[in-house]
Structures are given as C-alpha cells and as structure tokens.
Amino acid sequence: HYSFFPGSPVWPVGRRDLTYAFQPENELTNEVKTVFARAFLRWSQVTPLTFTEIQTFSAADLKIGFFVGDHGDGEPFDGVLGTLAHAFSPTAGRFHLDGDENWVVGGDISTSSVASAVDLESVAVHEIGHLLGLGHSSVEDSIMFPTIASRTRKVELANDDVLGIQRLY
Ligand code: TQI
Ligand code: ZN
Ligand code: ZN
C-alpha cells in the first residue's frame, strides 16, 4: 500500500503547474532530458499537475542535477550502486542523481553487459513520486516500492501509485 511523508505535504492548490530545470553545469543531452520529460508525463496523466521545463534553474520549482560524492546537502552519494538518487518531499523540489552510476538512457537494460547498469527513467519516475509527496509502498509491483531488481526497467505506474497520488491531488 502507498504512503505519504509525515504530515502529508503536497504542492498546494495554486502551485500545480510546476516548472523544472536541469543544473546547467551538467550539460545534459536532449536524449537525457527527454527521459525526464517522459517520466513527468506519466504522473501528469493521472493528476491535475503539469510539468514544464524552463531554462532558469533558480526559478524552477523542481531542480534536477547529477552530483558525485559529497555535494553539500548532508546526503553524500556513494559511488556505483548503493544510493542511486534522492528527492525531497514537497515543496523542497530538489532531485539529485548519483553521477557515478552507469545510467542507461536508451536501449534494453536487461541485456546490458554492465552489471551495475541502472535505468534512468525507472529511477526518475520513482523520485518524482517523492517530489510530489509519495513515500514508499509495500506493493512490490508499484513504482514506489523501495527496491528494484538489478538491470530492471519499471516505468509504468501501478494501481497503487495512481491511488496514492490521486488521494494527494
Ligand atoms: N534512494 C532512496 C529512494 O529514493 C532514498 C530514500 C530512502 C528516500 N528513503 C527514502 C527518499 C524515503 C524519500 C523518502 O528510495 S535510492 C530506488 C528503488 C533509490 C531506490 O537510490 O535507494 C529507486 C532510488 F526503488 F529502485 F530501489 C530510486 Cl527506483
Ligand atoms: Zn543531494
Ligand atoms: Zn524511494
């Protein structure tokens, strides 16, 4: 079953057309940015929320960046595997990914020869759930289940994810 953060924080009415931006120093390719756009779309399809990329990082509601090791927020990344990414509850909007992971952006991760490959879209869909106010779920098929099998792609919202987000929004 789905869960919320303590106190069930959400993006308030009046802040439901959300903007996002990428840390400019990361210089991400359009292919990578498209993965995030697809991940946002999955949540916008089942909520009244919209997500629009803007170029002014400081002005964005949701701030996305790849970082390595200690990056100044008290939750350092740890190299390959372990922590892959973290995102904070509403309305913090910070979404950080571990730049040391072997991120898979396109192609079939199940046939990747890299044992530590991690599917970027799967992690993005999960972390956006956190950004919007979902905690972890006990339903194994759900996006918000706290573990994912290695070299697995899981990007489709389960019923449990939809029920949870529609209770919040
Ligand atoms: N990062 C953890 C996560 O996002 C960080 C975390 C632990 C957390 N407890 C939390 C974030 C409570 C918010 C609230 O769950 S992770 C997965 C999964 C991670 C793990 O790097 O371990 C995914 C990130 F589910 F696959 F294990 C993304 Cl999809
Ligand atoms: Zn961080
Ligand atoms: Zn999580």
Coordinates of N, CA and C and ligand atoms in Angstrom, one line a residue:
H1 N 0.8 -1.2 0.0 CA 0.0 0.0 0.0 C 0.9 1.3 0.0
Y2 N 0.4 2.3 -0.6 CA 1.1 3.6 -0.7 C 1.3 4.2 0.6
S3 N 2.2 5.2 0.7 CA 2.3 6.0 1.9 C 2.7 7.4 1.6
F4 N 2.5 8.3 2.5 CA 2.9 9.7 2.4 C 4.0 10.1 3.3
F5 N 4.6 11.2 3.2 CA 5.5 11.7 4.1 C 4.8 12.2 5.4
P6 N 5.4 12.3 6.5 CA 4.8 12.8 7.7 C 4.1 14.1 7.5
G7 N 2.8 14.2 7.9 CA 2.1 15.4 7.7 C 1.5 15.6 6.3
S8 N 1.7 14.6 5.4 CA 1.2 14.5 4.0 C 1.4 15.9 3.3
P9 N 2.7 16.3 3.2 CA 2.9 17.6 2.4 C 2.6 17.4 0.9
V10 N 2.0 18.4 0.3 CA 1.7 18.4 -1.1 C 2.1 19.8 -1.7
W11 N 2.1 19.8 -3.1 CA 2.2 21.1 -3.7 C 0.8 21.7 -3.6
P12 N 0.7 22.9 -3.1 CA -0.6 23.5 -2.8 C -1.4 23.9 -4.0
V13 N -2.7 23.9 -3.9 CA -3.5 24.5 -5.0 C -3.0 25.9 -5.3
G14 N -2.8 26.2 -6.6 CA -2.1 27.4 -7.0 C -0.7 27.2 -7.3
R15 N -0.1 26.0 -6.9 CA 1.2 25.6 -7.4 C 1.2 24.2 -8.0
R16 N 0.3 24.1 -9.0 CA 0.2 22.8 -9.6 C 0.6 22.7 -11.0
D17 N 1.0 23.9 -11.6 CA 1.7 23.9 -12.9 C 3.1 24.1 -12.5
L18 N 3.8 23.0 -12.4 CA 5.2 23.0 -11.9 C 6.2 23.2 -13.0
T19 N 7.3 23.9 -12.7 CA 8.4 24.0 -13.6 C 9.6 23.2 -13.1
Y20 N 10.4 22.7 -14.1 CA 11.6 22.0 -13.7 C 12.7 22.5 -14.5
A21 N 13.9 22.4 -14.0 CA 15.1 22.8 -14.7 C 16.3 21.9 -14.3
F22 N 17.3 21.8 -15.2 CA 18.4 21.0 -15.0 C 19.6 21.9 -14.6
Q23 N 20.4 21.4 -13.7 CA 21.6 22.0 -13.2 C 22.4 22.4 -14.5
P24 N 22.7 23.6 -14.8 CA 23.3 24.0 -16.1 C 24.7 23.3 -16.3
E25 N 25.4 23.2 -15.2 CA 26.8 22.6 -15.3 C 26.8 21.1 -15.8
N26 N 25.6 20.5 -15.7 CA 25.6 19.1 -16.1 C 25.6 18.9 -17.7
E27 N 25.1 20.0 -18.4 CA 25.1 20.0 -19.8 C 24.5 18.7 -20.4
L28 N 23.3 18.3 -20.0 CA 22.7 17.1 -20.4 C 22.3 17.1 -21.9
T29 N 22.3 16.0 -22.5 CA 21.9 15.9 -23.9 C 20.3 15.9 -23.9
N30 N 19.8 16.2 -25.1 CA 18.4 16.2 -25.3 C 17.8 14.8 -25.0
E31 N 18.6 13.8 -25.3 CA 18.1 12.4 -25.1 C 17.9 12.2 -23.6
V32 N 18.8 12.7 -22.8 CA 18.6 12.5 -21.3 C 17.4 13.3 -20.8
K33 N 17.3 14.6 -21.3 CA 16.2 15.4 -20.9 C 14.9 14.8 -21.3
T34 N 14.8 14.1 -22.4 CA 13.6 13.5 -22.9 C 13.2 12.4 -21.9
V35 N 14.1 11.7 -21.3 CA 13.8 10.6 -20.4 C 13.1 11.3 -19.2
F36 N 13.5 12.4 -18.7 CA 12.8 13.1 -17.6 C 11.5 13.5 -18.0
A37 N 11.4 14.1 -19.2 CA 10.1 14.5 -19.7 C 9.0 13.4 -19.7
R38 N 9.5 12.2 -20.2 CA 8.6 11.1 -20.2 C 8.2 10.7 -18.8
A39 N 9.1 10.7 -17.9 CA 8.8 10.3 -16.5 C 7.8 11.3 -15.9
F40 N 8.0 12.6 -16.1 CA 7.0 13.6 -15.6 C 5.6 13.3 -16.3
L41 N 5.6 13.0 -17.6 CA 4.3 12.8 -18.3 C 3.5 11.7 -17.6
R42 N 4.2 10.7 -17.1 CA 3.4 9.6 -16.5 C 2.6 10.0 -15.3
W43 N 3.2 10.9 -14.5 CA 2.4 11.5 -13.4 C 1.4 12.5 -13.8
S44 N 1.7 13.3 -14.8 CA 0.7 14.3 -15.2 C -0.5 13.7 -15.8
Q45 N -0.4 12.5 -16.4 CA -1.5 11.8 -17.0 C -2.5 11.4 -16.0
V46 N -2.2 11.3 -14.7 CA -3.1 10.8 -13.7 C -3.4 11.8 -12.6
T47 N -3.0 13.0 -12.8 CA -3.2 14.1 -11.8 C -3.6 15.4 -12.5
P48 N -4.0 16.4 -11.8 CA -4.1 17.8 -12.4 C -2.8 18.5 -12.6
L49 N -1.7 17.9 -12.3 CA -0.4 18.6 -12.3 C 0.1 18.6 -13.7
T50 N 0.9 19.7 -14.0 CA 1.6 19.8 -15.3 C 3.1 20.1 -15.0
F51 N 3.9 19.7 -15.9 CA 5.4 19.9 -15.7 C 6.0 20.5 -16.9
T52 N 6.6 21.6 -16.8 CA 7.2 22.3 -17.9 C 8.7 22.7 -17.7
E53 N 9.5 22.3 -18.6 CA 10.9 22.6 -18.4 C 11.2 24.1 -18.7
I54 N 11.9 24.8 -17.8 CA 12.4 26.1 -18.0 C 13.9 26.2 -18.0
Q55 N 14.5 27.2 -18.4 CA 15.9 27.3 -18.5 C 16.6 28.0 -17.3
T56 N 15.8 28.8 -16.6 CA 16.3 29.5 -15.4 C 16.3 28.6 -14.2
F57 N 17.4 28.0 -13.9 CA 17.5 27.0 -12.8 C 16.9 27.5 -11.5
S58 N 17.3 28.7 -11.1 CA 17.0 29.3 -9.8 C 15.5 29.5 -9.7
A59 N 14.8 29.6 -10.8 CA 13.3 29.9 -10.8 C 12.5 28.7 -10.8
A60 N 13.1 27.5 -11.0 CA 12.3 26.3 -11.2 C 11.8 25.8 -9.8
D61 N 10.6 25.2 -9.9 CA 10.0 24.5 -8.7 C 10.8 23.3 -8.4
L62 N 11.2 22.5 -9.4 CA 11.8 21.2 -9.3 C 13.2 21.4 -9.9
K63 N 14.2 21.1 -9.1 CA 15.6 21.3 -9.6 C 16.3 20.0 -9.6
I64 N 16.8 19.6 -10.9 CA 17.3 18.3 -11.1 C 18.8 18.5 -11.4
G65 N 19.6 17.6 -10.8 CA 21.0 17.7 -11.0 C 21.7 16.3 -10.7
F66 N 22.8 16.1 -11.5 CA 23.7 14.9 -11.2 C 24.8 15.4 -10.4
F67 N 25.2 14.7 -9.3 CA 26.3 15.1 -8.4 C 27.0 13.8 -8.1
V68 N 28.3 14.0 -7.7 CA 29.2 12.9 -7.3 C 29.6 13.1 -5.9
G69 N 29.5 12.1 -5.0 CA 30.0 12.2 -3.7 C 29.3 13.2 -2.9
D70 N 30.1 13.9 -2.0 CA 29.5 15.0 -1.1 C 29.2 16.2 -2.0
H71 N 27.9 16.5 -2.0 CA 27.5 17.7 -2.8 C 26.8 18.8 -2.0
G72 N 27.1 18.7 -0.7 CA 26.7 19.9 0.1 C 25.3 19.9 0.7
D73 N 24.6 18.8 0.6 CA 23.3 18.8 1.3 C 23.2 17.8 2.4
G74 N 24.4 17.3 2.9 CA 24.4 16.4 4.0 C 24.1 14.9 3.7
E75 N 23.8 14.7 2.4 CA 23.5 13.3 2.0 C 24.3 12.9 0.8
P76 N 25.6 12.7 1.1 CA 26.6 12.4 0.0 C 26.2 11.2 -0.8
F77 N 26.6 11.2 -2.1 CA 26.4 10.0 -2.9 C 27.6 9.1 -2.6
D78 N 27.5 7.8 -3.1 CA 28.4 6.8 -2.6 C 29.1 5.9 -3.7
G79 N 29.2 6.5 -4.9 CA 29.8 5.8 -6.0 C 28.8 4.8 -6.6
V80 N 29.3 3.8 -7.3 CA 28.5 2.9 -8.1 C 27.5 2.1 -7.1
L81 N 26.3 2.1 -7.5 CA 25.2 1.4 -6.8 C 25.0 2.0 -5.4
G82 N 24.5 1.3 -4.4 CA 24.1 1.9 -3.1 C 23.0 2.9 -3.4
T83 N 23.2 4.1 -3.0 CA 22.2 5.2 -3.3 C 22.3 5.6 -4.7
L84 N 21.2 5.6 -5.4 CA 21.2 6.0 -6.8 C 20.8 7.4 -7.0
A85 N 19.9 7.9 -6.2 CA 19.3 9.2 -6.3 C 18.6 9.5 -5.0
H86 N 18.3 10.8 -4.8 CA 17.3 11.2 -3.7 C 16.5 12.4 -4.1
A87 N 15.3 12.4 -3.6 CA 14.4 13.6 -3.9 C 13.8 13.9 -2.6
F88 N 13.3 15.1 -2.4 CA 12.8 15.6 -1.1 C 11.3 15.8 -1.3
S89 N 10.7 15.8 -0.1 CA 9.2 16.0 -0.1 C 8.8 17.4 -0.5
P90 N 7.5 17.6 -0.9 CA 7.0 18.9 -1.2 C 7.2 19.8 0.0
T91 N 7.6 21.1 -0.3 CA 7.8 21.7 -1.5 C 9.3 22.0 -1.8
A92 N 10.1 21.1 -1.3 CA 11.5 21.3 -1.4 C 12.0 21.3 -2.9
G93 N 11.5 20.3 -3.6 CA 11.8 20.3 -5.1 C 13.1 19.9 -5.5
R94 N 14.0 19.4 -4.6 CA 15.3 19.0 -5.0 C 15.4 17.6 -5.4
F95 N 15.9 17.3 -6.6 CA 16.0 15.9 -7.2 C 17.4 15.7 -7.6
H96 N 18.2 14.9 -6.9 CA 19.6 14.7 -7.2 C 19.8 13.3 -7.6
L97 N 20.7 13.1 -8.6 CA 21.1 11.7 -9.0 C 22.6 11.6 -8.9
D98 N 23.0 10.3 -8.6 CA 24.4 10.0 -8.4 C 25.1 9.9 -9.8
G99 N 26.0 10.8 -10.0 CA 26.7 10.9 -11.3 C 27.6 9.7 -11.5
D100 N 27.9 8.9 -10.4 CA 28.8 7.8 -10.6 C 28.0 6.5 -11.1
E101 N 26.7 6.6 -11.2 CA 26.0 5.4 -11.7 C 26.2 5.2 -13.2
N102 N 26.1 4.0 -13.6 CA 26.1 3.6 -15.0 C 24.7 3.7 -15.5
W103 N 24.3 5.0 -15.8 CA 22.9 5.2 -16.2 C 22.6 4.7 -17.6
V104 N 21.5 4.0 -17.7 CA 21.1 3.6 -19.1 C 19.9 4.5 -19.5
V105 N 20.1 5.1 -20.6 CA 19.2 6.1 -21.1 C 18.3 5.6 -22.2
G106 N 18.8 4.8 -23.1 CA 18.0 4.2 -24.1 C 18.4 2.7 -24.2
G107 N 17.7 2.0 -25.0 CA 18.1 0.6 -25.1 C 17.6 -0.3 -24.0
D108 N 17.9 -1.6 -24.2 CA 17.3 -2.6 -23.3 C 18.2 -2.9 -22.2
I109 N 17.9 -2.5 -21.0 CA 18.8 -2.7 -19.8 C 18.9 -4.1 -19.5
S110 N 18.0 -5.0 -19.8 CA 18.0 -6.4 -19.4 C 19.1 -7.1 -20.1
T111 N 19.6 -6.6 -21.2 CA 20.6 -7.2 -22.0 C 21.9 -6.4 -21.9
S112 N 22.0 -5.4 -21.0 CA 23.2 -4.6 -20.8 C 24.3 -5.5 -20.3
S113 N 25.5 -5.3 -20.8 CA 26.6 -6.1 -20.3 C 27.2 -5.5 -19.0
V114 N 26.8 -4.4 -18.7 CA 27.3 -3.7 -17.5 C 26.4 -4.2 -16.3
A115 N 27.1 -4.9 -15.3 CA 26.3 -5.5 -14.2 C 25.6 -4.4 -13.4
S116 N 26.3 -3.2 -13.3 CA 25.7 -2.2 -12.4 C 24.9 -1.2 -13.1
A117 N 24.4 -1.5 -14.4 CA 23.6 -0.6 -15.1 C 22.3 -0.3 -14.4
V118 N 21.9 1.0 -14.4 CA 20.6 1.4 -13.8 C 19.8 2.2 -14.8
D119 N 18.5 1.9 -14.9 CA 17.7 2.5 -15.9 C 17.2 3.9 -15.3
L120 N 17.6 4.9 -16.1 CA 17.4 6.3 -15.6 C 15.9 6.6 -15.5
E121 N 15.1 6.2 -16.5 CA 13.7 6.5 -16.4 C 13.0 5.9 -15.2
S122 N 13.4 4.6 -14.9 CA 12.8 4.0 -13.7 C 13.0 4.8 -12.5
V123 N 14.3 5.2 -12.3 CA 14.6 6.0 -11.1 C 13.9 7.3 -11.1
A124 N 13.8 7.9 -12.3 CA 13.2 9.3 -12.4 C 11.7 9.2 -12.0
V125 N 11.0 8.1 -12.5 CA 9.5 8.0 -12.2 C 9.4 7.9 -10.6
H126 N 10.3 7.1 -10.0 CA 10.2 6.8 -8.6 C 10.5 8.1 -7.8
E127 N 11.5 8.8 -8.2 CA 11.9 10.1 -7.5 C 10.9 11.2 -7.6
I128 N 10.3 11.2 -8.8 CA 9.2 12.3 -9.0 C 8.0 11.9 -8.1
G129 N 7.7 10.7 -7.8 CA 6.7 10.3 -6.8 C 7.1 10.9 -5.5
H130 N 8.3 10.9 -5.1 CA 8.7 11.5 -3.8 C 8.6 13.0 -3.9
L131 N 9.0 13.6 -5.0 CA 8.9 15.1 -5.1 C 7.5 15.6 -5.0
L132 N 6.5 14.7 -5.3 CA 5.1 15.1 -5.3 C 4.4 14.7 -4.0
G133 N 5.1 13.9 -3.1 CA 4.6 13.7 -1.8 C 4.4 12.2 -1.5
L134 N 4.7 11.3 -2.4 CA 4.6 9.9 -2.0 C 5.8 9.3 -1.3
G135 N 5.5 8.6 -0.3 CA 6.6 7.8 0.4 C 6.7 6.4 -0.3
H136 N 7.1 5.4 0.4 CA 7.3 4.1 -0.2 C 6.0 3.3 0.0
S137 N 5.9 2.3 -0.9 CA 4.7 1.4 -0.9 C 5.2 0.0 -0.6
S138 N 4.3 -0.8 0.0 CA 4.5 -2.2 0.2 C 4.2 -3.1 -0.9
V139 N 3.6 -2.5 -2.0 CA 3.2 -3.3 -3.2 C 4.4 -3.4 -4.1
E140 N 4.8 -4.7 -4.3 CA 6.0 -5.0 -5.0 C 6.1 -4.4 -6.4
D141 N 4.9 -4.5 -7.1 CA 4.9 -4.0 -8.5 C 4.8 -2.5 -8.6
S142 N 4.6 -1.8 -7.5 CA 4.5 -0.3 -7.6 C 5.8 0.3 -7.9
I143 N 5.7 1.5 -8.5 CA 6.9 2.4 -8.7 C 7.5 2.8 -7.4
M144 N 6.7 2.9 -6.4 CA 7.2 3.4 -5.1 C 7.6 2.3 -4.1
F145 N 7.7 1.1 -4.6 CA 8.3 0.0 -3.8 C 9.8 0.4 -3.6
P146 N 10.3 0.2 -2.4 CA 11.7 0.7 -2.1 C 12.9 0.0 -2.7
T147 N 12.6 -1.1 -3.4 CA 13.8 -1.7 -4.1 C 13.4 -2.1 -5.5
I148 N 14.4 -2.2 -6.3 CA 14.2 -2.7 -7.7 C 15.3 -3.7 -8.0
A149 N 14.8 -4.7 -8.7 CA 15.8 -5.8 -9.1 C 16.8 -5.2 -10.0
S150 N 18.0 -5.7 -10.0 CA 19.1 -5.2 -10.8 C 18.8 -5.4 -12.3
R151 N 19.3 -4.4 -13.1 CA 19.1 -4.4 -14.5 C 17.6 -4.6 -14.9
T152 N 16.8 -3.9 -14.2 CA 15.3 -3.9 -14.5 C 14.8 -2.6 -14.9
R153 N 13.8 -2.6 -15.8 CA 13.1 -1.3 -16.1 C 11.7 -1.4 -15.6
K154 N 11.3 -0.4 -14.8 CA 10.0 -0.4 -14.2 C 9.5 1.0 -14.3
V155 N 8.7 1.4 -15.3 CA 8.3 2.7 -15.5 C 6.8 3.0 -15.5
E156 N 6.0 1.9 -15.5 CA 4.6 2.1 -15.6 C 4.0 2.2 -14.2
L157 N 3.2 3.2 -14.0 CA 2.6 3.4 -12.7 C 1.6 2.2 -12.4
A158 N 1.7 1.6 -11.2 CA 0.8 0.6 -10.8 C -0.5 1.2 -10.2
N159 N -1.5 0.5 -10.1 CA -2.8 1.0 -9.5 C -2.5 1.6 -8.2
D160 N -1.7 1.0 -7.4 CA -1.3 1.6 -6.1 C -0.7 3.0 -6.1
D161 N 0.2 3.2 -7.1 CA 0.8 4.5 -7.3 C -0.3 5.5 -7.7
V162 N -1.2 5.1 -8.5 CA -2.3 6.0 -9.0 C -3.2 6.4 -7.9
L163 N -3.6 5.4 -7.1 CA -4.5 5.6 -5.9 C -3.8 6.6 -5.0
G164 N -2.5 6.4 -4.7 CA -1.8 7.2 -3.8 C -1.8 8.7 -4.3
I165 N -1.4 8.9 -5.5 CA -1.2 10.3 -6.0 C -2.5 10.9 -6.1
Q166 N -3.6 10.2 -6.5 CA -4.9 10.8 -6.6 C -5.5 11.1 -5.3
R167 N -5.0 10.5 -4.3 CA -5.5 10.9 -2.9 C -4.9 12.3 -2.5
L168 N -3.7 12.5 -3.0 CA -3.0 13.8 -2.7 C -3.5 14.9 -3.6
Y169 N -3.8 14.6 -4.9 CA -4.1 15.6 -5.8 C -5.4 15.4 -6.5
Ligands
TQI1 N1 17.3 6.3 -3.0 C1 16.3 6.3 -1.9 C2 14.9 6.3 -2.5 O1 14.6 7.2 -3.4 C3 16.4 7.4 -0.9 C4 15.4 7.3 0.2 C5 15.5 6.4 1.1 C6 14.3 8.0 0.3 N2 14.4 6.5 1.9 C7 13.6 7.5 1.4 C8 13.7 9.1 -0.4 C9 12.4 8.0 1.9 C10 12.5 9.6 0.1 C11 11.8 9.0 1.2 O2 14.1 5.5 -2.2 S1 17.7 5.0 -3.8 C12 15.0 3.0 -5.9 C13 14.4 1.7 -5.9 C14 16.5 4.6 -4.9 C15 16.0 3.4 -4.9 O3 18.9 5.5 -4.5 O4 17.9 3.9 -2.9 C16 14.7 3.9 -6.9 C17 16.2 5.5 -5.9 F1 13.1 1.7 -5.6 F2 14.5 1.1 -7.0 F3 15.0 0.9 -5.0 C18 15.3 5.1 -6.9 CL1 13.6 3.5 -8.1
ZN2 ZN 21.6 15.7 -2.8
ZN3 ZN 12.2 6.0 -2.7

